[in-house]
Amino acid sequence: MELRRVELLEVWVRLKSPFETSFGKTLERPAILVRAEERGGEVGWGEVVADSGPWYSYETNETAWHVIRDFILPQLKGDVGPRGFPALVSRIRGHNMAKAGVEMALWDLAAKLEGRPLWQYIGGVRDRIASGVSVGIQPSLEDLVRVVDSYVQEGYQRVKIKIRPGYDVEPVRRLREALGPSLKLQVDANAAYTLSDVEVFRRLDDFGLLMIEQPLGWRDLVDHAELARHIRTPICLDESVADADDARKAYQLGSAMIINVKPARVGGLGETLRIHDLWYRQLGRPIWIGGMLETGVGRGHLVAAATLEGVRYPNDISASSRYYEEDIVEPPWELNRDGTISAPRASGIGAEVLEDKVRSAAKRAYEFRP
Ligand code: OSB
Ligand code: MG
């Protein structure tokens, strides 16, 4: 397809409550929305999820703005599409969130041009996805039990809690005592531990967790393989897997049984599909889809990814109401009574962006005409 213009619109969105992890606390976050319009006037949307500081990854909204404006957009001349996009930006090392935001706008656009929902366009196999909820570090364990219980009452199929040194075994013990053994529960350390903490993970083995997400270093594969030899609970990698090649190495080393695939972290839906093909189709191991507190735009892409066959655990894809008072799409993403989110029937990501609202709220904008 031939693009008429690509716009960047940066909005800041405020969470309903602070989200605290081992690397910091978020109450407001930037979202760079990418609006890609082709010659016939059809429009696709993507979202750049990079935070304002380089904590989860080295990318920030500033680095993403710079890399997209100065290096990615100038490549979008002539006939471009989502499948050819990686080759256009392959000289740019890293900056996967910047790439992913643009790439996903092209996927939405390509699916809309064919009049198909994005999830079907990328080969998804289910029309509802299992929804879990990621719960930040709470001020007290009483707060934690109350917050988790309210999400369970809403119907979320599993709960992930953030842990960090000093807030790990006790929160899990309290949740098990208060809510019982049948709650599907897992923890995410966001790389806050080292191999010298193996005893913490041995103790967590007693609580029947589904998995432990990214316990060790954010680029590490070797130490995770060592830790895996000392514990029973499966290890799930998040930060350490930036592409399908990392997934292959994780398999060869024995670093993880499960991968939390975040399309933003791996550079988009194309690399998500490559990881899925390798980890699930070739190696027979499960994946699930993680989130970055996306607005309804980014979440539309996550929902599409979560319809892939190899997604075998509930996802960090919650309803709009879990994150924001008001989302920037219509309809907002809603949780069904059975703890699922329905894959949309409308074309593309299946939700309309509230464009007037986005334009008037935008802190900055940039327009590129190929
Ligand atoms: O590690 O999975 C993570 C949010 C921001 C940065 C990192 C992570 C998260 C989450 C939230 O866990 C998942 C969601 O979007 O609901
Ligand atoms: Mg994580």
mmCIF file of C-alpha atoms and ligand atoms in Angstrom:
data_model
loop_
_atom_site.group_PDB
_atom_site.id
_atom_site.type_symbol
_atom_site.label_atom_id
_atom_site.label_comp_id
_atom_site.label_asym_id
_atom_site.label_seq_id
_atom_site.Cartn_x
_atom_site.Cartn_y
_atom_site.Cartn_z
ATOM 1 C CA MET A 1 0.000 0.000 0.000
ATOM 2 C CA GLU A 2 0.990 3.583 -0.541
ATOM 3 C CA LEU A 3 0.868 5.939 2.437
ATOM 4 C CA ARG A 4 -0.490 9.473 2.200
ATOM 5 C CA ARG A 5 0.667 10.545 5.640
ATOM 6 C CA VAL A 6 1.787 9.206 8.982
ATOM 7 C CA GLU A 7 1.141 11.200 12.147
ATOM 8 C CA LEU A 8 2.532 10.905 15.643
ATOM 9 C CA LEU A 9 0.275 12.119 18.452
ATOM 10 C CA GLU A 10 1.620 12.014 21.996
ATOM 11 C CA VAL A 11 -0.981 11.869 24.731
ATOM 12 C CA TRP A 12 -0.503 11.343 28.455
ATOM 13 C CA VAL A 13 -2.938 9.047 30.175
ATOM 14 C CA ARG A 14 -3.590 8.781 33.891
ATOM 15 C CA LEU A 15 -4.088 5.399 35.521
ATOM 16 C CA LYS A 16 -6.934 4.902 37.995
ATOM 17 C CA SER A 17 -4.390 3.933 40.649
ATOM 18 C CA PRO A 18 -0.573 3.912 40.787
ATOM 19 C CA PHE A 19 1.112 0.843 39.328
ATOM 20 C CA GLU A 20 4.228 -0.065 41.296
ATOM 21 C CA THR A 21 6.853 -2.589 40.230
ATOM 22 C CA SER A 22 10.384 -3.428 41.357
ATOM 23 C CA PHE A 23 11.652 -0.721 38.990
ATOM 24 C CA GLY A 24 9.327 2.128 39.939
ATOM 25 C CA LYS A 25 5.874 3.621 40.278
ATOM 26 C CA THR A 26 3.660 4.887 37.439
ATOM 27 C CA LEU A 27 0.577 7.056 37.719
ATOM 28 C CA GLU A 28 0.634 8.778 34.345
ATOM 29 C CA ARG A 29 2.214 7.481 31.188
ATOM 30 C CA PRO A 30 2.941 8.773 27.711
ATOM 31 C CA ALA A 31 1.403 7.027 24.717
ATOM 32 C CA ILE A 32 2.615 7.960 21.264
ATOM 33 C CA LEU A 33 -0.210 7.098 18.896
ATOM 34 C CA VAL A 34 0.762 6.390 15.316
ATOM 35 C CA ARG A 35 -1.893 7.207 12.711
ATOM 36 C CA ALA A 36 -1.100 5.844 9.262
ATOM 37 C CA GLU A 37 -3.329 6.904 6.360
ATOM 38 C CA GLU A 38 -3.069 5.319 2.916
ATOM 39 C CA ARG A 39 -3.847 6.881 -0.437
ATOM 40 C CA GLY A 40 -7.497 5.846 -0.436
ATOM 41 C CA GLY A 41 -8.091 7.402 3.000
ATOM 42 C CA GLU A 42 -8.173 4.245 5.134
ATOM 43 C CA VAL A 43 -6.471 4.697 8.502
ATOM 44 C CA GLY A 44 -4.549 2.351 10.817
ATOM 45 C CA TRP A 45 -3.469 2.951 14.418
ATOM 46 C CA GLY A 46 -0.549 1.810 16.522
ATOM 47 C CA GLU A 47 0.765 2.756 19.963
ATOM 48 C CA VAL A 48 4.282 3.255 21.275
ATOM 49 C CA VAL A 49 4.349 2.108 24.893
ATOM 50 C CA ALA A 50 7.792 3.400 25.918
ATOM 51 C CA ASP A 51 7.627 5.004 29.363
ATOM 52 C CA SER A 52 9.026 8.417 30.343
ATOM 53 C CA GLY A 53 12.097 6.797 31.952
ATOM 54 C CA PRO A 54 14.408 3.965 30.848
ATOM 55 C CA TRP A 55 13.373 1.544 33.596
ATOM 56 C CA TYR A 56 11.582 -1.400 32.007
ATOM 57 C CA SER A 57 13.752 -1.015 28.923
ATOM 58 C CA TYR A 58 16.190 1.619 27.694
ATOM 59 C CA GLU A 59 13.548 3.184 25.457
ATOM 60 C CA THR A 60 11.613 6.286 26.485
ATOM 61 C CA ASN A 61 8.939 8.316 24.747
ATOM 62 C CA GLU A 62 11.700 10.784 23.807
ATOM 63 C CA THR A 63 13.980 8.170 22.225
ATOM 64 C CA ALA A 64 11.015 6.638 20.422
ATOM 65 C CA TRP A 65 9.875 10.019 19.056
ATOM 66 C CA HIS A 66 13.402 10.721 17.828
ATOM 67 C CA VAL A 67 13.953 7.297 16.263
ATOM 68 C CA ILE A 68 10.541 7.204 14.578
ATOM 69 C CA ARG A 69 10.724 10.763 13.230
ATOM 70 C CA ASP A 70 14.341 10.716 12.105
ATOM 71 C CA PHE A 71 14.953 7.090 11.109
ATOM 72 C CA ILE A 72 11.768 5.038 10.707
ATOM 73 C CA LEU A 73 9.313 7.348 8.938
ATOM 74 C CA PRO A 74 11.798 8.322 6.188
ATOM 75 C CA GLN A 75 11.851 4.626 5.193
ATOM 76 C CA LEU A 76 8.116 4.529 4.500
ATOM 77 C CA LYS A 77 8.243 5.565 0.846
ATOM 78 C CA GLY A 78 6.600 3.730 -2.037
ATOM 79 C CA ASP A 79 4.836 0.428 -1.502
ATOM 80 C CA VAL A 80 4.922 -0.490 2.190
ATOM 81 C CA GLY A 81 3.121 -3.096 4.258
ATOM 82 C CA PRO A 82 3.449 -4.752 7.647
ATOM 83 C CA ARG A 83 5.172 -7.873 6.310
ATOM 84 C CA GLY A 84 7.873 -5.868 4.546
ATOM 85 C CA PHE A 85 8.325 -3.414 7.411
ATOM 86 C CA PRO A 86 11.058 -5.291 9.354
ATOM 87 C CA ALA A 87 13.359 -5.240 6.310
ATOM 88 C CA LEU A 88 12.893 -1.462 5.990
ATOM 89 C CA VAL A 89 14.075 -0.857 9.558
ATOM 90 C CA SER A 90 16.567 -3.700 9.950
ATOM 91 C CA ARG A 91 19.547 -1.322 9.978
ATOM 92 C CA ILE A 92 18.189 0.288 13.149
ATOM 93 C CA ARG A 93 19.535 -1.682 16.094
ATOM 94 C CA GLY A 94 17.097 -2.150 18.945
ATOM 95 C CA HIS A 95 14.389 0.473 19.582
ATOM 96 C CA ASN A 96 11.775 -2.245 19.310
ATOM 97 C CA MET A 97 8.999 -0.218 20.928
ATOM 98 C CA ALA A 98 9.499 2.564 18.396
ATOM 99 C CA LYS A 99 9.419 0.054 15.542
ATOM 100 C CA ALA A 100 6.427 -1.786 16.983
ATOM 101 C CA GLY A 101 4.258 1.331 17.230
ATOM 102 C CA VAL A 102 4.660 2.037 13.527
ATOM 103 C CA GLU A 103 4.501 -1.604 12.467
ATOM 104 C CA MET A 104 1.230 -2.167 14.311
ATOM 105 C CA ALA A 105 -0.370 0.861 12.607
ATOM 106 C CA LEU A 106 0.490 -0.827 9.297
ATOM 107 C CA TRP A 107 -1.059 -4.131 10.446
ATOM 108 C CA ASP A 108 -4.279 -2.405 11.480
ATOM 109 C CA LEU A 109 -4.352 -0.564 8.159
ATOM 110 C CA ALA A 110 -3.660 -3.682 6.072
ATOM 111 C CA ALA A 111 -6.383 -5.665 7.867
ATOM 112 C CA LYS A 112 -8.872 -2.800 7.395
ATOM 113 C CA LEU A 113 -8.086 -2.608 3.678
ATOM 114 C CA GLU A 114 -9.081 -6.269 3.454
ATOM 115 C CA GLY A 115 -12.140 -5.661 5.614
ATOM 116 C CA ARG A 116 -11.054 -8.278 8.152
ATOM 117 C CA PRO A 117 -10.544 -8.248 11.909
ATOM 118 C CA LEU A 118 -6.822 -8.042 12.676
ATOM 119 C CA TRP A 119 -6.913 -11.232 14.734
ATOM 120 C CA GLN A 120 -8.169 -13.225 11.746
ATOM 121 C CA TYR A 121 -5.744 -11.446 9.423
ATOM 122 C CA ILE A 122 -2.755 -12.644 11.480
ATOM 123 C CA GLY A 123 -4.078 -16.205 11.787
ATOM 124 C CA GLY A 124 -5.769 -16.189 15.191
ATOM 125 C CA VAL A 125 -7.903 -19.207 16.065
ATOM 126 C CA ARG A 126 -10.223 -18.094 18.893
ATOM 127 C CA ASP A 127 -12.886 -15.433 19.240
ATOM 128 C CA ARG A 128 -12.409 -14.856 22.995
ATOM 129 C CA ILE A 129 -9.169 -14.476 24.901
ATOM 130 C CA ALA A 130 -8.497 -15.367 28.537
ATOM 131 C CA SER A 131 -8.002 -12.267 30.635
ATOM 132 C CA GLY A 132 -5.758 -12.005 33.671
ATOM 133 C CA VAL A 133 -4.795 -9.003 35.748
ATOM 134 C CA SER A 134 -1.371 -7.705 36.776
ATOM 135 C CA VAL A 135 -1.412 -6.217 40.278
ATOM 136 C CA GLY A 136 1.253 -3.753 41.361
ATOM 137 C CA ILE A 137 3.077 -3.726 44.701
ATOM 138 C CA GLN A 138 0.613 -2.540 47.367
ATOM 139 C CA PRO A 139 1.201 -0.346 50.445
ATOM 140 C CA SER A 140 0.182 -3.201 52.763
ATOM 141 C CA LEU A 141 -0.696 -6.877 52.558
ATOM 142 C CA GLU A 142 -4.268 -6.024 53.619
ATOM 143 C CA ASP A 143 -4.493 -3.735 50.592
ATOM 144 C CA LEU A 144 -3.082 -6.498 48.408
ATOM 145 C CA VAL A 145 -5.692 -9.046 49.491
ATOM 146 C CA ARG A 146 -8.510 -6.519 49.060
ATOM 147 C CA VAL A 147 -7.373 -5.437 45.580
ATOM 148 C CA VAL A 148 -6.766 -8.989 44.339
ATOM 149 C CA ASP A 149 -10.087 -10.175 45.742
ATOM 150 C CA SER A 150 -11.974 -7.424 43.933
ATOM 151 C CA TYR A 151 -10.407 -8.433 40.604
ATOM 152 C CA VAL A 152 -11.256 -12.074 41.257
ATOM 153 C CA GLN A 153 -14.870 -11.034 41.951
ATOM 154 C CA GLU A 154 -14.916 -9.221 38.613
ATOM 155 C CA GLY A 155 -14.020 -12.497 36.950
ATOM 156 C CA TYR A 156 -10.358 -12.220 35.987
ATOM 157 C CA GLN A 157 -9.070 -15.732 35.334
ATOM 158 C CA ARG A 158 -5.699 -15.344 36.977
ATOM 159 C CA VAL A 159 -3.722 -12.894 39.053
ATOM 160 C CA LYS A 160 -0.110 -11.858 38.649
ATOM 161 C CA ILE A 161 1.483 -9.908 41.455
ATOM 162 C CA LYS A 162 4.642 -7.867 41.262
ATOM 163 C CA ILE A 163 7.371 -8.831 43.692
ATOM 164 C CA ARG A 164 10.695 -7.355 44.762
ATOM 165 C CA PRO A 165 13.264 -8.279 47.432
ATOM 166 C CA GLY A 166 11.506 -8.009 50.818
ATOM 167 C CA TYR A 167 8.033 -8.227 49.235
ATOM 168 C CA ASP A 168 7.836 -11.737 47.801
ATOM 169 C CA VAL A 169 7.134 -14.813 49.943
ATOM 170 C CA GLU A 170 4.844 -13.075 52.474
ATOM 171 C CA PRO A 171 2.501 -11.475 49.904
ATOM 172 C CA VAL A 172 2.134 -14.845 48.173
ATOM 173 C CA ARG A 173 1.508 -16.615 51.495
ATOM 174 C CA ARG A 174 -1.142 -14.050 52.469
ATOM 175 C CA LEU A 175 -2.941 -14.388 49.140
ATOM 176 C CA ARG A 176 -2.991 -18.166 49.377
ATOM 177 C CA GLU A 177 -4.300 -17.994 52.971
ATOM 178 C CA ALA A 178 -6.992 -15.481 52.110
ATOM 179 C CA LEU A 179 -8.080 -16.714 48.688
ATOM 180 C CA GLY A 180 -7.229 -20.400 48.641
ATOM 181 C CA PRO A 181 -5.232 -22.802 46.501
ATOM 182 C CA SER A 182 -7.429 -22.715 43.391
ATOM 183 C CA LEU A 183 -6.658 -19.101 42.506
ATOM 184 C CA LYS A 184 -4.426 -19.074 39.428
ATOM 185 C CA LEU A 185 -1.514 -17.041 40.736
ATOM 186 C CA GLN A 186 1.897 -16.050 39.402
ATOM 187 C CA VAL A 187 4.597 -13.503 40.251
ATOM 188 C CA ASP A 188 6.687 -11.050 38.229
ATOM 189 C CA ALA A 189 10.004 -9.753 39.603
ATOM 190 C CA ASN A 190 10.961 -7.504 36.680
ATOM 191 C CA ALA A 191 14.589 -8.592 36.989
ATOM 192 C CA ALA A 192 15.008 -7.572 40.643
ATOM 193 C CA TYR A 193 16.934 -10.625 41.904
ATOM 194 C CA THR A 194 20.242 -12.429 41.373
ATOM 195 C CA LEU A 195 21.282 -16.057 41.668
ATOM 196 C CA SER A 196 22.228 -15.427 45.302
ATOM 197 C CA ASP A 197 18.461 -15.205 46.013
ATOM 198 C CA VAL A 198 17.785 -18.812 45.021
ATOM 199 C CA GLU A 199 16.384 -19.473 48.533
ATOM 200 C CA VAL A 200 13.517 -17.011 47.939
ATOM 201 C CA PHE A 201 12.490 -18.928 44.827
ATOM 202 C CA ARG A 202 12.820 -22.278 46.619
ATOM 203 C CA ARG A 203 10.344 -20.984 49.206
ATOM 204 C CA LEU A 204 7.983 -19.752 46.505
ATOM 205 C CA ASP A 205 7.950 -23.334 45.166
ATOM 206 C CA ASP A 206 5.566 -24.256 48.027
ATOM 207 C CA PHE A 207 2.704 -22.064 46.795
ATOM 208 C CA GLY A 208 1.704 -23.687 43.517
ATOM 209 C CA LEU A 209 2.434 -20.670 41.350
ATOM 210 C CA LEU A 210 1.759 -20.993 37.622
ATOM 211 C CA MET A 211 5.145 -19.429 36.885
ATOM 212 C CA ILE A 212 7.778 -16.956 38.022
ATOM 213 C CA GLU A 213 8.271 -14.145 35.505
ATOM 214 C CA GLN A 214 11.693 -12.603 34.860
ATOM 215 C CA PRO A 215 13.301 -13.183 38.262
ATOM 216 C CA LEU A 216 16.861 -12.320 37.147
ATOM 217 C CA GLY A 217 18.705 -9.765 34.991
ATOM 218 C CA TRP A 218 16.858 -7.996 32.179
ATOM 219 C CA ARG A 219 19.158 -9.366 29.469
ATOM 220 C CA ASP A 220 20.102 -12.599 31.188
ATOM 221 C CA LEU A 221 19.569 -16.084 29.809
ATOM 222 C CA VAL A 222 22.414 -18.001 31.455
ATOM 223 C CA ASP A 223 21.596 -17.394 35.130
ATOM 224 C CA HIS A 224 17.912 -18.128 34.509
ATOM 225 C CA ALA A 225 18.979 -21.551 33.194
ATOM 226 C CA GLU A 226 20.936 -22.114 36.397
ATOM 227 C CA LEU A 227 17.999 -21.015 38.582
ATOM 228 C CA ALA A 228 15.684 -23.354 36.647
ATOM 229 C CA ARG A 229 17.817 -26.282 37.812
ATOM 230 C CA HIS A 230 17.108 -25.423 41.464
ATOM 231 C CA ILE A 231 13.341 -24.824 41.480
ATOM 232 C CA ARG A 232 10.182 -26.608 40.328
ATOM 233 C CA THR A 233 8.044 -23.603 39.418
ATOM 234 C CA PRO A 234 8.362 -22.857 35.679
ATOM 235 C CA ILE A 235 10.309 -19.766 34.707
ATOM 236 C CA CYS A 236 8.698 -17.342 32.270
ATOM 237 C CA LEU A 237 10.850 -14.774 30.487
ATOM 238 C CA ASP A 238 9.708 -11.242 29.691
ATOM 239 C CA GLU A 239 12.504 -8.629 29.426
ATOM 240 C CA SER A 240 15.184 -11.104 28.304
ATOM 241 C CA VAL A 241 13.447 -12.089 25.065
ATOM 242 C CA ALA A 242 13.717 -9.303 22.500
ATOM 243 C CA ASP A 243 13.239 -11.470 19.400
ATOM 244 C CA ALA A 244 12.853 -15.020 18.097
ATOM 245 C CA ASP A 245 16.610 -15.548 18.212
ATOM 246 C CA ASP A 246 16.618 -14.863 21.953
ATOM 247 C CA ALA A 247 13.789 -17.398 22.273
ATOM 248 C CA ARG A 248 15.898 -20.005 20.465
ATOM 249 C CA LYS A 249 18.812 -19.334 22.819
ATOM 250 C CA ALA A 250 16.521 -19.535 25.854
ATOM 251 C CA TYR A 251 15.400 -22.948 24.627
ATOM 252 C CA GLN A 252 18.930 -24.171 23.976
ATOM 253 C CA LEU A 253 20.138 -23.007 27.384
ATOM 254 C CA GLY A 254 17.046 -24.110 29.293
ATOM 255 C CA SER A 255 16.310 -20.597 30.590
ATOM 256 C CA ALA A 256 12.500 -20.799 30.495
ATOM 257 C CA MET A 257 9.485 -23.006 29.832
ATOM 258 C CA ILE A 258 7.177 -20.109 28.977
ATOM 259 C CA ILE A 259 7.509 -16.738 27.246
ATOM 260 C CA ASN A 260 5.469 -13.637 27.961
ATOM 261 C CA VAL A 261 5.386 -12.163 24.463
ATOM 262 C CA LYS A 262 4.811 -8.428 24.354
ATOM 263 C CA PRO A 263 4.475 -7.261 20.769
ATOM 264 C CA ALA A 264 5.948 -3.883 21.773
ATOM 265 C CA ARG A 265 9.057 -5.439 23.331
ATOM 266 C CA VAL A 266 9.858 -7.620 20.325
ATOM 267 C CA GLY A 267 9.305 -4.993 17.623
ATOM 268 C CA GLY A 268 5.732 -5.764 16.642
ATOM 269 C CA LEU A 269 3.279 -8.419 15.516
ATOM 270 C CA GLY A 270 5.598 -9.863 12.847
ATOM 271 C CA GLU A 271 8.208 -10.847 15.444
ATOM 272 C CA THR A 272 5.387 -12.006 17.750
ATOM 273 C CA LEU A 273 4.366 -14.441 14.999
ATOM 274 C CA ARG A 274 7.978 -15.598 14.545
ATOM 275 C CA ILE A 275 8.366 -16.290 18.273
ATOM 276 C CA HIS A 276 5.025 -18.097 18.233
ATOM 277 C CA ASP A 277 6.136 -20.255 15.294
ATOM 278 C CA LEU A 278 9.382 -21.188 16.990
ATOM 279 C CA TRP A 279 8.381 -21.547 20.635
ATOM 280 C CA TYR A 280 4.955 -23.103 20.118
ATOM 281 C CA ARG A 281 4.846 -24.699 16.673
ATOM 282 C CA GLN A 282 8.395 -26.026 16.554
ATOM 283 C CA LEU A 283 9.217 -26.519 20.231
ATOM 284 C CA GLY A 284 5.730 -27.199 21.608
ATOM 285 C CA ARG A 285 5.965 -24.689 24.445
ATOM 286 C CA PRO A 286 3.314 -22.200 25.543
ATOM 287 C CA ILE A 287 3.317 -18.444 25.261
ATOM 288 C CA TRP A 288 0.966 -15.785 26.543
ATOM 289 C CA ILE A 289 0.573 -12.105 25.739
ATOM 290 C CA GLY A 290 1.815 -9.463 28.149
ATOM 291 C CA GLY A 291 0.885 -5.811 28.371
ATOM 292 C CA MET A 292 2.454 -2.434 29.011
ATOM 293 C CA LEU A 293 -0.615 -0.641 30.435
ATOM 294 C CA GLU A 294 -1.630 0.136 26.867
ATOM 295 C CA THR A 295 -4.503 2.408 25.928
ATOM 296 C CA GLY A 296 -7.317 0.805 23.974
ATOM 297 C CA VAL A 297 -5.266 1.169 20.792
ATOM 298 C CA GLY A 298 -2.311 -0.926 21.881
ATOM 299 C CA ARG A 299 -4.660 -3.308 23.674
ATOM 300 C CA GLY A 300 -6.467 -3.992 20.390
ATOM 301 C CA HIS A 301 -3.205 -5.342 19.016
ATOM 302 C CA LEU A 302 -2.664 -7.418 22.162
ATOM 303 C CA VAL A 303 -6.131 -8.953 21.848
ATOM 304 C CA ALA A 304 -5.334 -9.937 18.256
ATOM 305 C CA ALA A 305 -2.040 -11.546 19.314
ATOM 306 C CA ALA A 306 -3.771 -13.442 22.128
ATOM 307 C CA THR A 307 -5.994 -15.281 19.638
ATOM 308 C CA LEU A 308 -2.952 -17.226 18.347
ATOM 309 C CA GLU A 309 -3.071 -20.954 18.954
ATOM 310 C CA GLY A 310 0.069 -21.143 21.103
ATOM 311 C CA VAL A 311 -1.322 -18.752 23.723
ATOM 312 C CA ARG A 312 -1.985 -21.238 26.515
ATOM 313 C CA TYR A 313 -2.160 -19.092 29.657
ATOM 314 C CA PRO A 314 -4.342 -16.121 30.599
ATOM 315 C CA ASN A 315 -2.921 -12.831 29.336
ATOM 316 C CA ASP A 316 -2.056 -9.485 30.917
ATOM 317 C CA ILE A 317 -4.869 -7.981 28.881
ATOM 318 C CA SER A 318 -7.505 -6.505 31.165
ATOM 319 C CA ALA A 319 -10.586 -4.403 30.522
ATOM 320 C CA SER A 320 -10.225 -0.675 29.854
ATOM 321 C CA SER A 321 -11.817 -0.036 33.257
ATOM 322 C CA ARG A 322 -8.893 -1.764 35.034
ATOM 323 C CA TYR A 323 -6.531 0.944 33.792
ATOM 324 C CA TYR A 324 -8.378 4.154 32.930
ATOM 325 C CA GLU A 325 -11.475 6.161 33.871
ATOM 326 C CA GLU A 326 -11.988 6.730 30.164
ATOM 327 C CA ASP A 327 -10.244 4.934 27.353
ATOM 328 C CA ILE A 328 -9.476 6.575 24.014
ATOM 329 C CA VAL A 329 -11.354 3.978 21.951
ATOM 330 C CA GLU A 330 -15.003 3.174 21.429
ATOM 331 C CA PRO A 331 -16.202 0.693 22.427
ATOM 332 C CA PRO A 332 -13.846 0.275 25.365
ATOM 333 C CA TRP A 333 -12.450 -3.220 25.984
ATOM 334 C CA GLU A 334 -14.779 -5.055 28.334
ATOM 335 C CA LEU A 335 -14.519 -8.176 30.450
ATOM 336 C CA ASN A 336 -17.128 -10.871 29.864
ATOM 337 C CA ARG A 337 -18.627 -12.637 32.880
ATOM 338 C CA ASP A 338 -16.408 -15.658 32.228
ATOM 339 C CA GLY A 339 -13.192 -13.630 32.454
ATOM 340 C CA THR A 340 -12.640 -13.382 28.720
ATOM 341 C CA ILE A 341 -12.420 -10.483 26.311
ATOM 342 C CA SER A 342 -14.188 -10.982 22.993
ATOM 343 C CA ALA A 343 -12.131 -10.689 19.840
ATOM 344 C CA PRO A 344 -13.926 -8.048 17.769
ATOM 345 C CA ARG A 345 -15.959 -8.615 14.621
ATOM 346 C CA ALA A 346 -15.160 -5.188 13.172
ATOM 347 C CA SER A 347 -12.158 -4.842 10.867
ATOM 348 C CA GLY A 348 -8.638 -4.047 12.034
ATOM 349 C CA ILE A 349 -8.177 -3.762 15.803
ATOM 350 C CA GLY A 350 -11.960 -3.523 16.016
ATOM 351 C CA ALA A 351 -12.274 -0.343 18.076
ATOM 352 C CA GLU A 352 -12.645 3.227 16.863
ATOM 353 C CA VAL A 353 -10.122 5.749 18.114
ATOM 354 C CA LEU A 354 -11.768 8.847 19.622
ATOM 355 C CA GLU A 355 -9.785 11.034 17.290
ATOM 356 C CA ASP A 356 -11.130 14.441 18.346
ATOM 357 C CA LYS A 357 -10.326 13.647 21.948
ATOM 358 C CA VAL A 358 -6.847 12.432 21.047
ATOM 359 C CA ARG A 359 -6.078 15.471 18.890
ATOM 360 C CA SER A 360 -7.193 17.967 21.485
ATOM 361 C CA ALA A 361 -5.329 16.160 24.261
ATOM 362 C CA ALA A 362 -2.100 15.712 22.270
ATOM 363 C CA LYS A 363 0.947 17.255 23.942
ATOM 364 C CA ARG A 364 2.808 17.211 20.643
ATOM 365 C CA ALA A 365 2.237 16.099 17.096
ATOM 366 C CA TYR A 366 4.330 15.395 14.008
ATOM 367 C CA GLU A 367 3.285 14.734 10.447
ATOM 368 C CA PHE A 368 5.258 12.874 7.818
ATOM 369 C CA ARG A 369 4.303 12.844 4.156
ATOM 370 C CA PRO A 370 6.178 10.255 2.117
HETATM 371 O O1 OSB B 1 6.599 -6.640 33.423
HETATM 372 O O2 OSB B 1 4.761 -7.286 32.627
HETATM 373 C C1 OSB B 1 5.470 -6.368 33.039
HETATM 374 C C2 OSB B 1 3.519 -3.070 32.992
HETATM 375 C C3 OSB B 1 4.519 -2.187 32.663
HETATM 376 C C4 OSB B 1 5.799 -2.661 32.498
HETATM 377 C C5 OSB B 1 6.083 -4.014 32.661
HETATM 378 C C6 OSB B 1 5.076 -4.915 32.974
HETATM 379 C C7 OSB B 1 3.776 -4.417 33.179
HETATM 380 C C8 OSB B 1 2.651 -5.250 33.594
HETATM 381 C C9 OSB B 1 1.261 -4.727 33.266
HETATM 382 O O3 OSB B 1 2.765 -6.250 34.244
HETATM 383 C C10 OSB B 1 0.498 -5.609 32.363
HETATM 384 C C11 OSB B 1 -0.738 -4.897 31.840
HETATM 385 O O4 OSB B 1 -0.641 -4.100 30.881
HETATM 386 O O5 OSB B 1 -1.811 -5.117 32.395
HETATM 387 MG MG MG B 2 6.864 -8.736 33.188
#
